[in-house]
Amino acid sequence: SQQGEEDPQALSIQEGENATMNCSYKTSINNLQWYRQNSGRGLVHLILIRSNEREKHSGRLRVTLDTSKKSSSLLITASRAADTASYFCATDNPGGGADGLTFGKGTHLIIQP
Amino acid sequence: EAGVAQSPRYKIIEKRQSVAFWCNPISGHATLYWYQQILGQGPKLLIQFQNNGVVDDSQLPKDRFSAERLKGVDSTLKIQPAKLEDSAVYLCASSSVRLRQFFGPGTRLTVL
């Protein structure tokens, strides 16, 4: 089953603008990660935020986490054509030794040149 | 550092046929995962190995899917017999550090 739900499902913006994607999840987590997937390729890890963190930055990426609302957002600033991809949030399972990830359905981001 | 290798990259089969996918993880990574990604959805975990032991296979359809990692390195995922709804991209990932997974390019399966 899908744990996270990204919003919006698709987003098209002009190059140079900021892109914001949201993710909601259902159960408690220890960590939340964001991944990028270019068309026909594997997933690339972008950033991990722990449940005791509220905000994290990495280059042009800014991630926030609100555990009370079970939601996270990914902000990409000064977007570039190369940012065109699908973006997924993924959560862990704090229940046991397994650490396979549960992914949302993703946001498809298109950067118009 | 070489990434996760998968083969074949593409496979087209008829329903009820069998198919196998191969994954070679990053050298030294003890943990290996297989995910299924249906078009328009996020990846879904099928099975997780720690060395050659299964950690989690709760979402693996065991009536038709099987996976092994005999020597704790390479892994194969098999579907027998395939159904139309098995059409998807099958992603392999590996990790040496908890929660830090590296994904391969995937195998795109089309079942006709």
Coordinates of C-alpha atoms in Angstrom, one line a residue:
Chain A
S1 CA 0.0 0.0 0.0
Q2 CA 1.1 3.6 -0.6
Q3 CA 2.0 5.4 2.6
G4 CA 2.5 8.9 1.2
E5 CA 0.4 11.0 -1.1
E6 CA 2.2 13.8 -3.1
D7 CA 0.5 16.9 -4.1
P8 CA 0.2 18.1 -6.8
Q9 CA 0.3 15.1 -9.1
A10 CA 1.8 17.3 -11.8
L11 CA 3.4 20.7 -11.8
S12 CA 4.6 22.8 -14.7
I13 CA 6.6 26.0 -14.1
Q14 CA 9.0 28.3 -15.8
E15 CA 12.7 28.0 -15.5
G16 CA 14.0 30.1 -12.6
E17 CA 10.8 29.8 -10.6
N18 CA 10.5 27.9 -7.3
A19 CA 8.7 24.6 -7.2
T20 CA 6.9 23.3 -4.1
M21 CA 5.7 19.7 -3.7
N22 CA 3.9 18.3 -0.7
C23 CA 3.7 14.9 0.8
S24 CA 1.3 13.5 3.4
Y25 CA 1.6 10.2 5.1
K26 CA -0.5 8.0 7.4
T27 CA 1.5 6.4 10.1
S28 CA 4.3 7.4 12.5
I29 CA 7.8 7.6 11.0
N30 CA 11.4 7.9 12.1
N31 CA 12.6 9.4 8.9
L32 CA 11.2 10.8 5.6
Q33 CA 13.2 11.0 2.4
W34 CA 12.7 12.6 -1.0
Y35 CA 13.9 10.9 -4.2
R36 CA 14.0 12.1 -7.8
Q37 CA 13.4 9.9 -10.8
N38 CA 14.2 11.0 -14.3
S39 CA 12.2 9.4 -17.1
G40 CA 13.1 5.8 -17.5
R41 CA 15.8 5.9 -14.9
G42 CA 16.3 4.7 -11.3
L43 CA 15.7 6.8 -8.2
V44 CA 18.2 9.2 -6.8
H45 CA 18.2 10.1 -3.2
L46 CA 17.9 13.8 -2.5
I47 CA 17.5 14.4 1.1
L48 CA 16.6 12.7 4.4
I49 CA 14.9 14.5 7.3
R50 CA 14.5 12.8 10.7
S51 CA 11.3 13.0 12.7
N52 CA 12.9 15.3 15.3
E53 CA 13.9 17.8 12.6
R54 CA 11.6 20.5 11.2
E55 CA 13.6 21.8 8.3
K56 CA 16.7 20.8 6.3
H57 CA 18.6 22.3 3.4
S58 CA 20.7 20.9 0.7
G59 CA 21.9 23.2 -2.1
R60 CA 18.7 24.4 -3.8
L61 CA 16.5 22.0 -1.9
R62 CA 14.6 22.8 1.3
V63 CA 12.6 20.2 3.1
T64 CA 10.2 20.7 5.9
L65 CA 8.5 18.1 8.1
D66 CA 5.5 18.6 10.3
T67 CA 4.9 15.3 12.2
S68 CA 1.8 16.7 13.9
K69 CA 0.2 17.0 10.5
K70 CA 2.0 14.0 9.0
S71 CA 3.2 16.1 6.1
S72 CA 6.4 17.3 4.4
S73 CA 7.2 19.7 1.7
L74 CA 10.0 19.9 -0.8
L75 CA 11.0 23.3 -2.2
I76 CA 13.3 23.5 -5.2
T77 CA 14.5 27.1 -5.7
A78 CA 15.7 28.7 -8.9
S79 CA 14.5 25.7 -11.0
R80 CA 16.4 24.5 -14.0
A81 CA 15.4 22.4 -17.0
A82 CA 17.4 19.5 -15.6
D83 CA 15.1 19.5 -12.6
T84 CA 12.4 18.0 -14.8
A85 CA 11.6 14.7 -13.2
S86 CA 9.2 12.9 -10.9
Y87 CA 9.7 13.4 -7.2
F88 CA 8.7 10.9 -4.5
C89 CA 8.6 11.1 -0.8
A90 CA 9.4 7.9 1.1
T91 CA 8.9 6.9 4.7
D92 CA 10.5 4.2 6.8
N93 CA 8.8 1.6 8.9
P94 CA 9.7 2.2 12.6
G95 CA 8.3 -1.1 13.7
G96 CA 11.2 -3.5 13.2
G97 CA 14.4 -4.4 11.6
A98 CA 13.3 -4.1 8.0
D99 CA 14.0 -0.7 6.5
G100 CA 12.4 -1.0 3.1
L101 CA 10.8 2.3 2.1
T102 CA 7.1 3.1 1.4
F103 CA 6.8 5.6 -1.4
G104 CA 4.0 8.0 -2.4
K105 CA 2.7 8.2 -6.0
G106 CA 5.0 11.1 -6.8
T107 CA 4.8 14.6 -8.3
H108 CA 5.8 15.0 -12.0
L109 CA 7.6 18.3 -12.3
I110 CA 8.1 19.9 -15.7
I111 CA 10.4 23.0 -16.0
Q112 CA 9.6 25.0 -19.1
P113 CA 12.7 26.7 -20.6
Chain B
E1 CA 32.2 3.5 -7.5
A2 CA 30.1 1.3 -9.7
G3 CA 26.4 1.5 -9.2
V4 CA 23.7 -1.1 -8.9
A5 CA 23.5 -3.2 -12.1
Q6 CA 20.4 -4.8 -13.4
S7 CA 19.6 -6.9 -16.4
P8 CA 17.9 -7.1 -18.7
R9 CA 16.8 -3.5 -19.1
Y10 CA 13.7 -4.4 -21.0
K11 CA 11.7 -7.6 -21.3
I12 CA 8.5 -8.4 -23.2
I13 CA 6.7 -11.7 -22.6
E14 CA 3.3 -13.3 -23.0
K15 CA 1.1 -13.9 -20.1
R16 CA 1.6 -17.2 -18.3
Q17 CA 5.3 -17.2 -19.3
S18 CA 8.2 -17.1 -16.9
V19 CA 10.7 -14.3 -16.5
A20 CA 13.8 -13.7 -14.4
F21 CA 15.6 -10.5 -13.5
W22 CA 19.1 -10.1 -12.2
C23 CA 20.7 -7.6 -9.8
N24 CA 24.3 -7.0 -8.9
P25 CA 24.4 -4.6 -5.9
I26 CA 27.2 -2.1 -5.0
S27 CA 30.2 -4.0 -3.7
G28 CA 30.1 -4.5 0.0
H29 CA 26.4 -3.6 0.4
A30 CA 24.9 -6.3 2.7
T31 CA 21.3 -5.2 2.2
L32 CA 19.4 -5.7 -1.1
Y33 CA 15.8 -4.7 -2.0
W34 CA 13.5 -5.4 -4.9
Y35 CA 10.7 -2.9 -5.6
Q36 CA 7.9 -3.0 -8.2
Q37 CA 6.9 0.3 -9.8
I38 CA 3.7 0.3 -11.8
L39 CA 3.3 3.1 -14.3
G40 CA 2.1 6.3 -12.6
Q41 CA 2.8 5.0 -9.0
G42 CA 5.7 5.0 -6.6
P43 CA 7.8 1.9 -6.0
K44 CA 6.4 -0.8 -3.8
L45 CA 8.8 -3.0 -1.8
L46 CA 8.6 -6.6 -2.7
I47 CA 11.4 -8.1 -0.7
Q48 CA 14.4 -7.1 1.4
F49 CA 17.5 -9.3 2.0
Q50 CA 20.2 -8.9 4.6
N51 CA 23.2 -10.8 3.2
N52 CA 21.5 -14.0 1.9
G53 CA 18.6 -14.0 4.5
V54 CA 15.1 -12.6 3.9
V55 CA 14.3 -9.7 6.3
D56 CA 10.9 -8.7 4.8
D57 CA 8.8 -10.4 2.1
S58 CA 5.4 -9.4 3.3
Q59 CA 4.4 -7.8 0.1
L60 CA 5.8 -10.4 -2.3
P61 CA 3.0 -12.4 -4.1
K62 CA 4.5 -15.7 -3.2
D63 CA 2.2 -17.8 -5.4
R64 CA 4.0 -16.4 -8.5
F65 CA 7.0 -14.4 -7.4
S66 CA 10.2 -15.8 -5.9
A67 CA 13.6 -14.2 -5.1
E68 CA 17.0 -15.5 -4.0
R69 CA 20.3 -14.2 -3.0
L70 CA 22.3 -17.4 -2.6
K71 CA 25.8 -16.1 -1.9
G72 CA 24.8 -12.8 -0.3
V73 CA 25.8 -10.8 -3.4
D74 CA 23.8 -11.1 -6.7
S75 CA 20.1 -11.6 -6.6
T76 CA 17.4 -12.9 -9.0
L77 CA 13.7 -12.2 -9.0
K78 CA 11.5 -14.6 -10.8
I79 CA 7.8 -14.4 -11.9
Q80 CA 6.1 -17.7 -12.9
P81 CA 3.6 -17.5 -14.4
A82 CA 3.3 -13.8 -15.3
K83 CA 0.0 -11.9 -15.4
L84 CA -0.9 -8.8 -17.3
E85 CA -0.9 -6.8 -14.0
D86 CA 2.8 -7.7 -13.5
S87 CA 3.7 -5.2 -16.2
A88 CA 5.9 -2.7 -14.3
V89 CA 9.5 -1.6 -13.7
Y90 CA 11.4 -3.8 -11.3
L91 CA 13.9 -1.8 -9.3
C92 CA 16.8 -3.2 -7.3
A93 CA 18.4 -1.2 -4.6
S94 CA 21.3 -1.9 -2.2
S95 CA 22.6 -0.3 1.0
S96 CA 25.3 -0.5 3.5
V97 CA 23.9 2.1 5.9
R98 CA 20.4 1.9 7.2
L99 CA 18.0 4.1 5.2
R100 CA 20.5 5.1 2.5
Q101 CA 19.5 3.1 -0.6
F102 CA 21.1 3.2 -4.0
F103 CA 18.8 2.2 -6.9
G104 CA 19.6 0.5 -10.2
P105 CA 18.2 1.6 -13.5
G106 CA 15.4 -1.0 -13.3
T107 CA 14.0 -3.6 -15.7
R108 CA 10.9 -2.7 -17.6
L109 CA 8.6 -5.7 -18.0
T110 CA 5.7 -5.8 -20.4
V111 CA 3.3 -8.7 -20.2
L112 CA 1.1 -9.1 -23.3

